């Protein structure tokens, strides 16, 4: 079933927020990244170390500092939009990715974004991702 025009426009707006997040990451522009985030954003990574699954929290402040600190290689996270779900002011986005440091492949996985439509537009309120080196495309 086709999306209605308003739903299609909202889906596109959600995708634009996520795309802007990764543009900021590539440019090392912490202000651009910050502009995509809700005030109380939460960042998590799922990690398997020593055969144990761990959920690691990342400080948004430290993440933004890392993005904005000059680094030798471009942080290039290449995503595709596999699924975007909407209900009112809530959006859920599922994006497989491959991460490169400059031209060198680093790792792959999936991102799960939760966004909320605030007065300023769609903002990322929660991100959790997986990271692995094996089984990548």
PDB file of C-alpha atoms in Angstrom:
ATOM      1  CA  UNK A   1       0.000   0.000   0.000  1.00  0.00           C
ATOM      2  CA  UNK A   2       1.406   3.408  -0.949  1.00  0.00           C
ATOM      3  CA  UNK A   3       2.090   6.022   1.702  1.00  0.00           C
ATOM      4  CA  UNK A   4      -0.074   9.100   1.800  1.00  0.00           C
ATOM      5  CA  UNK A   5       1.612  12.342   0.701  1.00  0.00           C
ATOM      6  CA  UNK A   6       1.948  13.649   4.299  1.00  0.00           C
ATOM      7  CA  UNK A   7       3.455  10.334   5.473  1.00  0.00           C
ATOM      8  CA  UNK A   8       5.864  10.312   2.515  1.00  0.00           C
ATOM      9  CA  UNK A   9       6.917  13.897   3.352  1.00  0.00           C
ATOM     10  CA  UNK A  10       7.461  12.966   7.019  1.00  0.00           C
ATOM     11  CA  UNK A  11       9.470   9.880   6.021  1.00  0.00           C
ATOM     12  CA  UNK A  12      11.662  12.079   3.828  1.00  0.00           C
ATOM     13  CA  UNK A  13      12.114  14.609   6.670  1.00  0.00           C
ATOM     14  CA  UNK A  14      13.188  11.793   9.022  1.00  0.00           C
ATOM     15  CA  UNK A  15      15.687  10.511   6.431  1.00  0.00           C
ATOM     16  CA  UNK A  16      17.052  14.042   5.991  1.00  0.00           C
ATOM     17  CA  UNK A  17      17.759  14.302   9.737  1.00  0.00           C
ATOM     18  CA  UNK A  18      19.645  10.987   9.749  1.00  0.00           C
ATOM     19  CA  UNK A  19      21.493  11.919   6.542  1.00  0.00           C
ATOM     20  CA  UNK A  20      22.517  15.290   8.058  1.00  0.00           C
ATOM     21  CA  UNK A  21      23.849  13.430  11.143  1.00  0.00           C
ATOM     22  CA  UNK A  22      26.208  11.409   8.913  1.00  0.00           C
ATOM     23  CA  UNK A  23      27.146  14.428   6.776  1.00  0.00           C
ATOM     24  CA  UNK A  24      28.253  16.153   9.974  1.00  0.00           C
ATOM     25  CA  UNK A  25      30.212  13.055  10.992  1.00  0.00           C
ATOM     26  CA  UNK A  26      32.026  13.003   7.620  1.00  0.00           C
ATOM     27  CA  UNK A  27      32.784  16.744   7.808  1.00  0.00           C
ATOM     28  CA  UNK A  28      33.913  16.601  11.446  1.00  0.00           C
ATOM     29  CA  UNK A  29      31.226  19.214  12.137  1.00  0.00           C
ATOM     30  CA  UNK A  30      29.991  18.669  15.683  1.00  0.00           C
ATOM     31  CA  UNK A  31      27.539  21.595  15.402  1.00  0.00           C
ATOM     32  CA  UNK A  32      25.864  19.948  12.405  1.00  0.00           C
ATOM     33  CA  UNK A  33      25.637  16.638  14.281  1.00  0.00           C
ATOM     34  CA  UNK A  34      24.363  18.364  17.446  1.00  0.00           C
ATOM     35  CA  UNK A  35      21.625  20.020  15.366  1.00  0.00           C
ATOM     36  CA  UNK A  36      20.171  16.581  14.578  1.00  0.00           C
ATOM     37  CA  UNK A  37      20.017  15.463  18.213  1.00  0.00           C
ATOM     38  CA  UNK A  38      17.273  15.864  20.804  1.00  0.00           C
ATOM     39  CA  UNK A  39      18.397  17.505  24.077  1.00  0.00           C
ATOM     40  CA  UNK A  40      18.328  14.223  26.044  1.00  0.00           C
ATOM     41  CA  UNK A  41      19.794  11.950  23.340  1.00  0.00           C
ATOM     42  CA  UNK A  42      21.026   8.495  24.439  1.00  0.00           C
ATOM     43  CA  UNK A  43      23.776   6.621  22.556  1.00  0.00           C
ATOM     44  CA  UNK A  44      24.470   2.887  22.943  1.00  0.00           C
ATOM     45  CA  UNK A  45      26.600   0.293  21.166  1.00  0.00           C
ATOM     46  CA  UNK A  46      26.165  -3.458  21.380  1.00  0.00           C
ATOM     47  CA  UNK A  47      29.536  -5.136  21.663  1.00  0.00           C
ATOM     48  CA  UNK A  48      30.561  -8.777  21.865  1.00  0.00           C
ATOM     49  CA  UNK A  49      33.800  -9.079  23.781  1.00  0.00           C
ATOM     50  CA  UNK A  50      35.164 -12.368  24.941  1.00  0.00           C
ATOM     51  CA  UNK A  51      31.941 -14.068  23.872  1.00  0.00           C
ATOM     52  CA  UNK A  52      29.866 -11.821  26.135  1.00  0.00           C
ATOM     53  CA  UNK A  53      27.329  -9.330  24.819  1.00  0.00           C
ATOM     54  CA  UNK A  54      27.680  -5.905  26.363  1.00  0.00           C
ATOM     55  CA  UNK A  55      25.669  -2.717  25.942  1.00  0.00           C
ATOM     56  CA  UNK A  56      28.019   0.238  26.150  1.00  0.00           C
ATOM     57  CA  UNK A  57      26.768   3.778  26.745  1.00  0.00           C
ATOM     58  CA  UNK A  58      28.481   6.685  25.039  1.00  0.00           C
ATOM     59  CA  UNK A  59      28.344  10.197  26.412  1.00  0.00           C
ATOM     60  CA  UNK A  60      26.755  12.546  23.849  1.00  0.00           C
ATOM     61  CA  UNK A  61      29.148  15.299  24.990  1.00  0.00           C
ATOM     62  CA  UNK A  62      32.200  13.067  24.472  1.00  0.00           C
ATOM     63  CA  UNK A  63      30.842  11.837  21.128  1.00  0.00           C
ATOM     64  CA  UNK A  64      30.380  15.408  19.881  1.00  0.00           C
ATOM     65  CA  UNK A  65      33.857  16.357  21.129  1.00  0.00           C
ATOM     66  CA  UNK A  66      35.332  13.396  19.226  1.00  0.00           C
ATOM     67  CA  UNK A  67      33.456  14.375  16.049  1.00  0.00           C
ATOM     68  CA  UNK A  68      34.678  17.976  16.281  1.00  0.00           C
ATOM     69  CA  UNK A  69      38.280  17.149  17.175  1.00  0.00           C
ATOM     70  CA  UNK A  70      40.412  17.153  14.016  1.00  0.00           C
ATOM     71  CA  UNK A  71      41.318  13.605  12.995  1.00  0.00           C
ATOM     72  CA  UNK A  72      43.561  12.384  10.200  1.00  0.00           C
ATOM     73  CA  UNK A  73      41.011  10.208   8.424  1.00  0.00           C
ATOM     74  CA  UNK A  74      37.443  11.079   7.418  1.00  0.00           C
ATOM     75  CA  UNK A  75      34.831   9.141   9.424  1.00  0.00           C
ATOM     76  CA  UNK A  76      32.722   7.830   6.572  1.00  0.00           C
ATOM     77  CA  UNK A  77      29.697   5.803   7.673  1.00  0.00           C
ATOM     78  CA  UNK A  78      27.867   4.624   4.566  1.00  0.00           C
ATOM     79  CA  UNK A  79      24.254   3.778   5.316  1.00  0.00           C
ATOM     80  CA  UNK A  80      21.202   2.601   3.470  1.00  0.00           C
ATOM     81  CA  UNK A  81      17.672   3.158   4.687  1.00  0.00           C
ATOM     82  CA  UNK A  82      16.234  -0.311   5.101  1.00  0.00           C
ATOM     83  CA  UNK A  83      13.146   0.660   7.091  1.00  0.00           C
ATOM     84  CA  UNK A  84      11.464   3.846   8.339  1.00  0.00           C
ATOM     85  CA  UNK A  85       8.408   3.520  10.579  1.00  0.00           C
ATOM     86  CA  UNK A  86       6.243   6.456  11.668  1.00  0.00           C
ATOM     87  CA  UNK A  87       3.478   7.037  14.174  1.00  0.00           C
ATOM     88  CA  UNK A  88       2.627  10.650  14.894  1.00  0.00           C
ATOM     89  CA  UNK A  89       5.690  12.280  16.435  1.00  0.00           C
ATOM     90  CA  UNK A  90       7.691   9.027  16.698  1.00  0.00           C
ATOM     91  CA  UNK A  91       9.928   7.553  13.997  1.00  0.00           C
ATOM     92  CA  UNK A  92      12.066   4.432  14.012  1.00  0.00           C
ATOM     93  CA  UNK A  93      14.829   4.029  11.417  1.00  0.00           C
ATOM     94  CA  UNK A  94      16.808   0.864  10.645  1.00  0.00           C
ATOM     95  CA  UNK A  95      20.035   1.402   8.665  1.00  0.00           C
ATOM     96  CA  UNK A  96      22.676  -1.162   7.762  1.00  0.00           C
ATOM     97  CA  UNK A  97      26.084   0.506   7.417  1.00  0.00           C
ATOM     98  CA  UNK A  98      29.722   0.125   6.512  1.00  0.00           C
ATOM     99  CA  UNK A  99      32.207   2.356   8.325  1.00  0.00           C
ATOM    100  CA  UNK A 100      35.403   3.571   6.690  1.00  0.00           C
ATOM    101  CA  UNK A 101      38.323   5.530   8.105  1.00  0.00           C
ATOM    102  CA  UNK A 102      39.238   7.462   4.989  1.00  0.00           C
ATOM    103  CA  UNK A 103      39.248   4.793   2.268  1.00  0.00           C
ATOM    104  CA  UNK A 104      40.017   1.917   4.657  1.00  0.00           C
ATOM    105  CA  UNK A 105      37.146  -0.343   5.732  1.00  0.00           C
ATOM    106  CA  UNK A 106      36.829  -0.508   9.533  1.00  0.00           C
ATOM    107  CA  UNK A 107      33.583  -2.327  10.446  1.00  0.00           C
ATOM    108  CA  UNK A 108      29.920  -2.794   9.646  1.00  0.00           C
ATOM    109  CA  UNK A 109      26.640  -3.339  11.447  1.00  0.00           C
ATOM    110  CA  UNK A 110      23.197  -1.861  11.890  1.00  0.00           C
ATOM    111  CA  UNK A 111      21.975   1.387  13.443  1.00  0.00           C
ATOM    112  CA  UNK A 112      18.584   1.710  15.081  1.00  0.00           C
ATOM    113  CA  UNK A 113      17.483   5.329  15.418  1.00  0.00           C
ATOM    114  CA  UNK A 114      14.506   6.608  17.372  1.00  0.00           C
ATOM    115  CA  UNK A 115      13.453  10.125  16.440  1.00  0.00           C
ATOM    116  CA  UNK A 116      10.882  12.499  17.885  1.00  0.00           C
ATOM    117  CA  UNK A 117       9.265  15.374  16.044  1.00  0.00           C
ATOM    118  CA  UNK A 118       9.895  18.459  18.168  1.00  0.00           C
ATOM    119  CA  UNK A 119       9.061  22.104  17.433  1.00  0.00           C
ATOM    120  CA  UNK A 120      12.399  22.364  15.567  1.00  0.00           C
ATOM    121  CA  UNK A 121      11.655  19.255  13.474  1.00  0.00           C
ATOM    122  CA  UNK A 122      12.728  15.614  13.631  1.00  0.00           C
ATOM    123  CA  UNK A 123      15.499  15.002  16.170  1.00  0.00           C
ATOM    124  CA  UNK A 124      17.369  11.845  17.122  1.00  0.00           C
ATOM    125  CA  UNK A 125      16.559  10.858  20.704  1.00  0.00           C
ATOM    126  CA  UNK A 126      18.117   7.373  20.780  1.00  0.00           C
ATOM    127  CA  UNK A 127      20.709   5.445  18.782  1.00  0.00           C
ATOM    128  CA  UNK A 128      21.869   1.884  19.328  1.00  0.00           C
ATOM    129  CA  UNK A 129      24.158   0.062  16.931  1.00  0.00           C
ATOM    130  CA  UNK A 130      26.013  -3.162  16.344  1.00  0.00           C
ATOM    131  CA  UNK A 131      29.636  -3.287  15.224  1.00  0.00           C
ATOM    132  CA  UNK A 132      31.482  -6.184  13.660  1.00  0.00           C
ATOM    133  CA  UNK A 133      34.289  -6.898  11.215  1.00  0.00           C
ATOM    134  CA  UNK A 134      32.985 -10.256   9.981  1.00  0.00           C
ATOM    135  CA  UNK A 135      29.959 -10.923   7.794  1.00  0.00           C
ATOM    136  CA  UNK A 136      30.102  -7.509   6.144  1.00  0.00           C
ATOM    137  CA  UNK A 137      29.034  -6.940   2.550  1.00  0.00           C
TER     138      UNK A 137
END
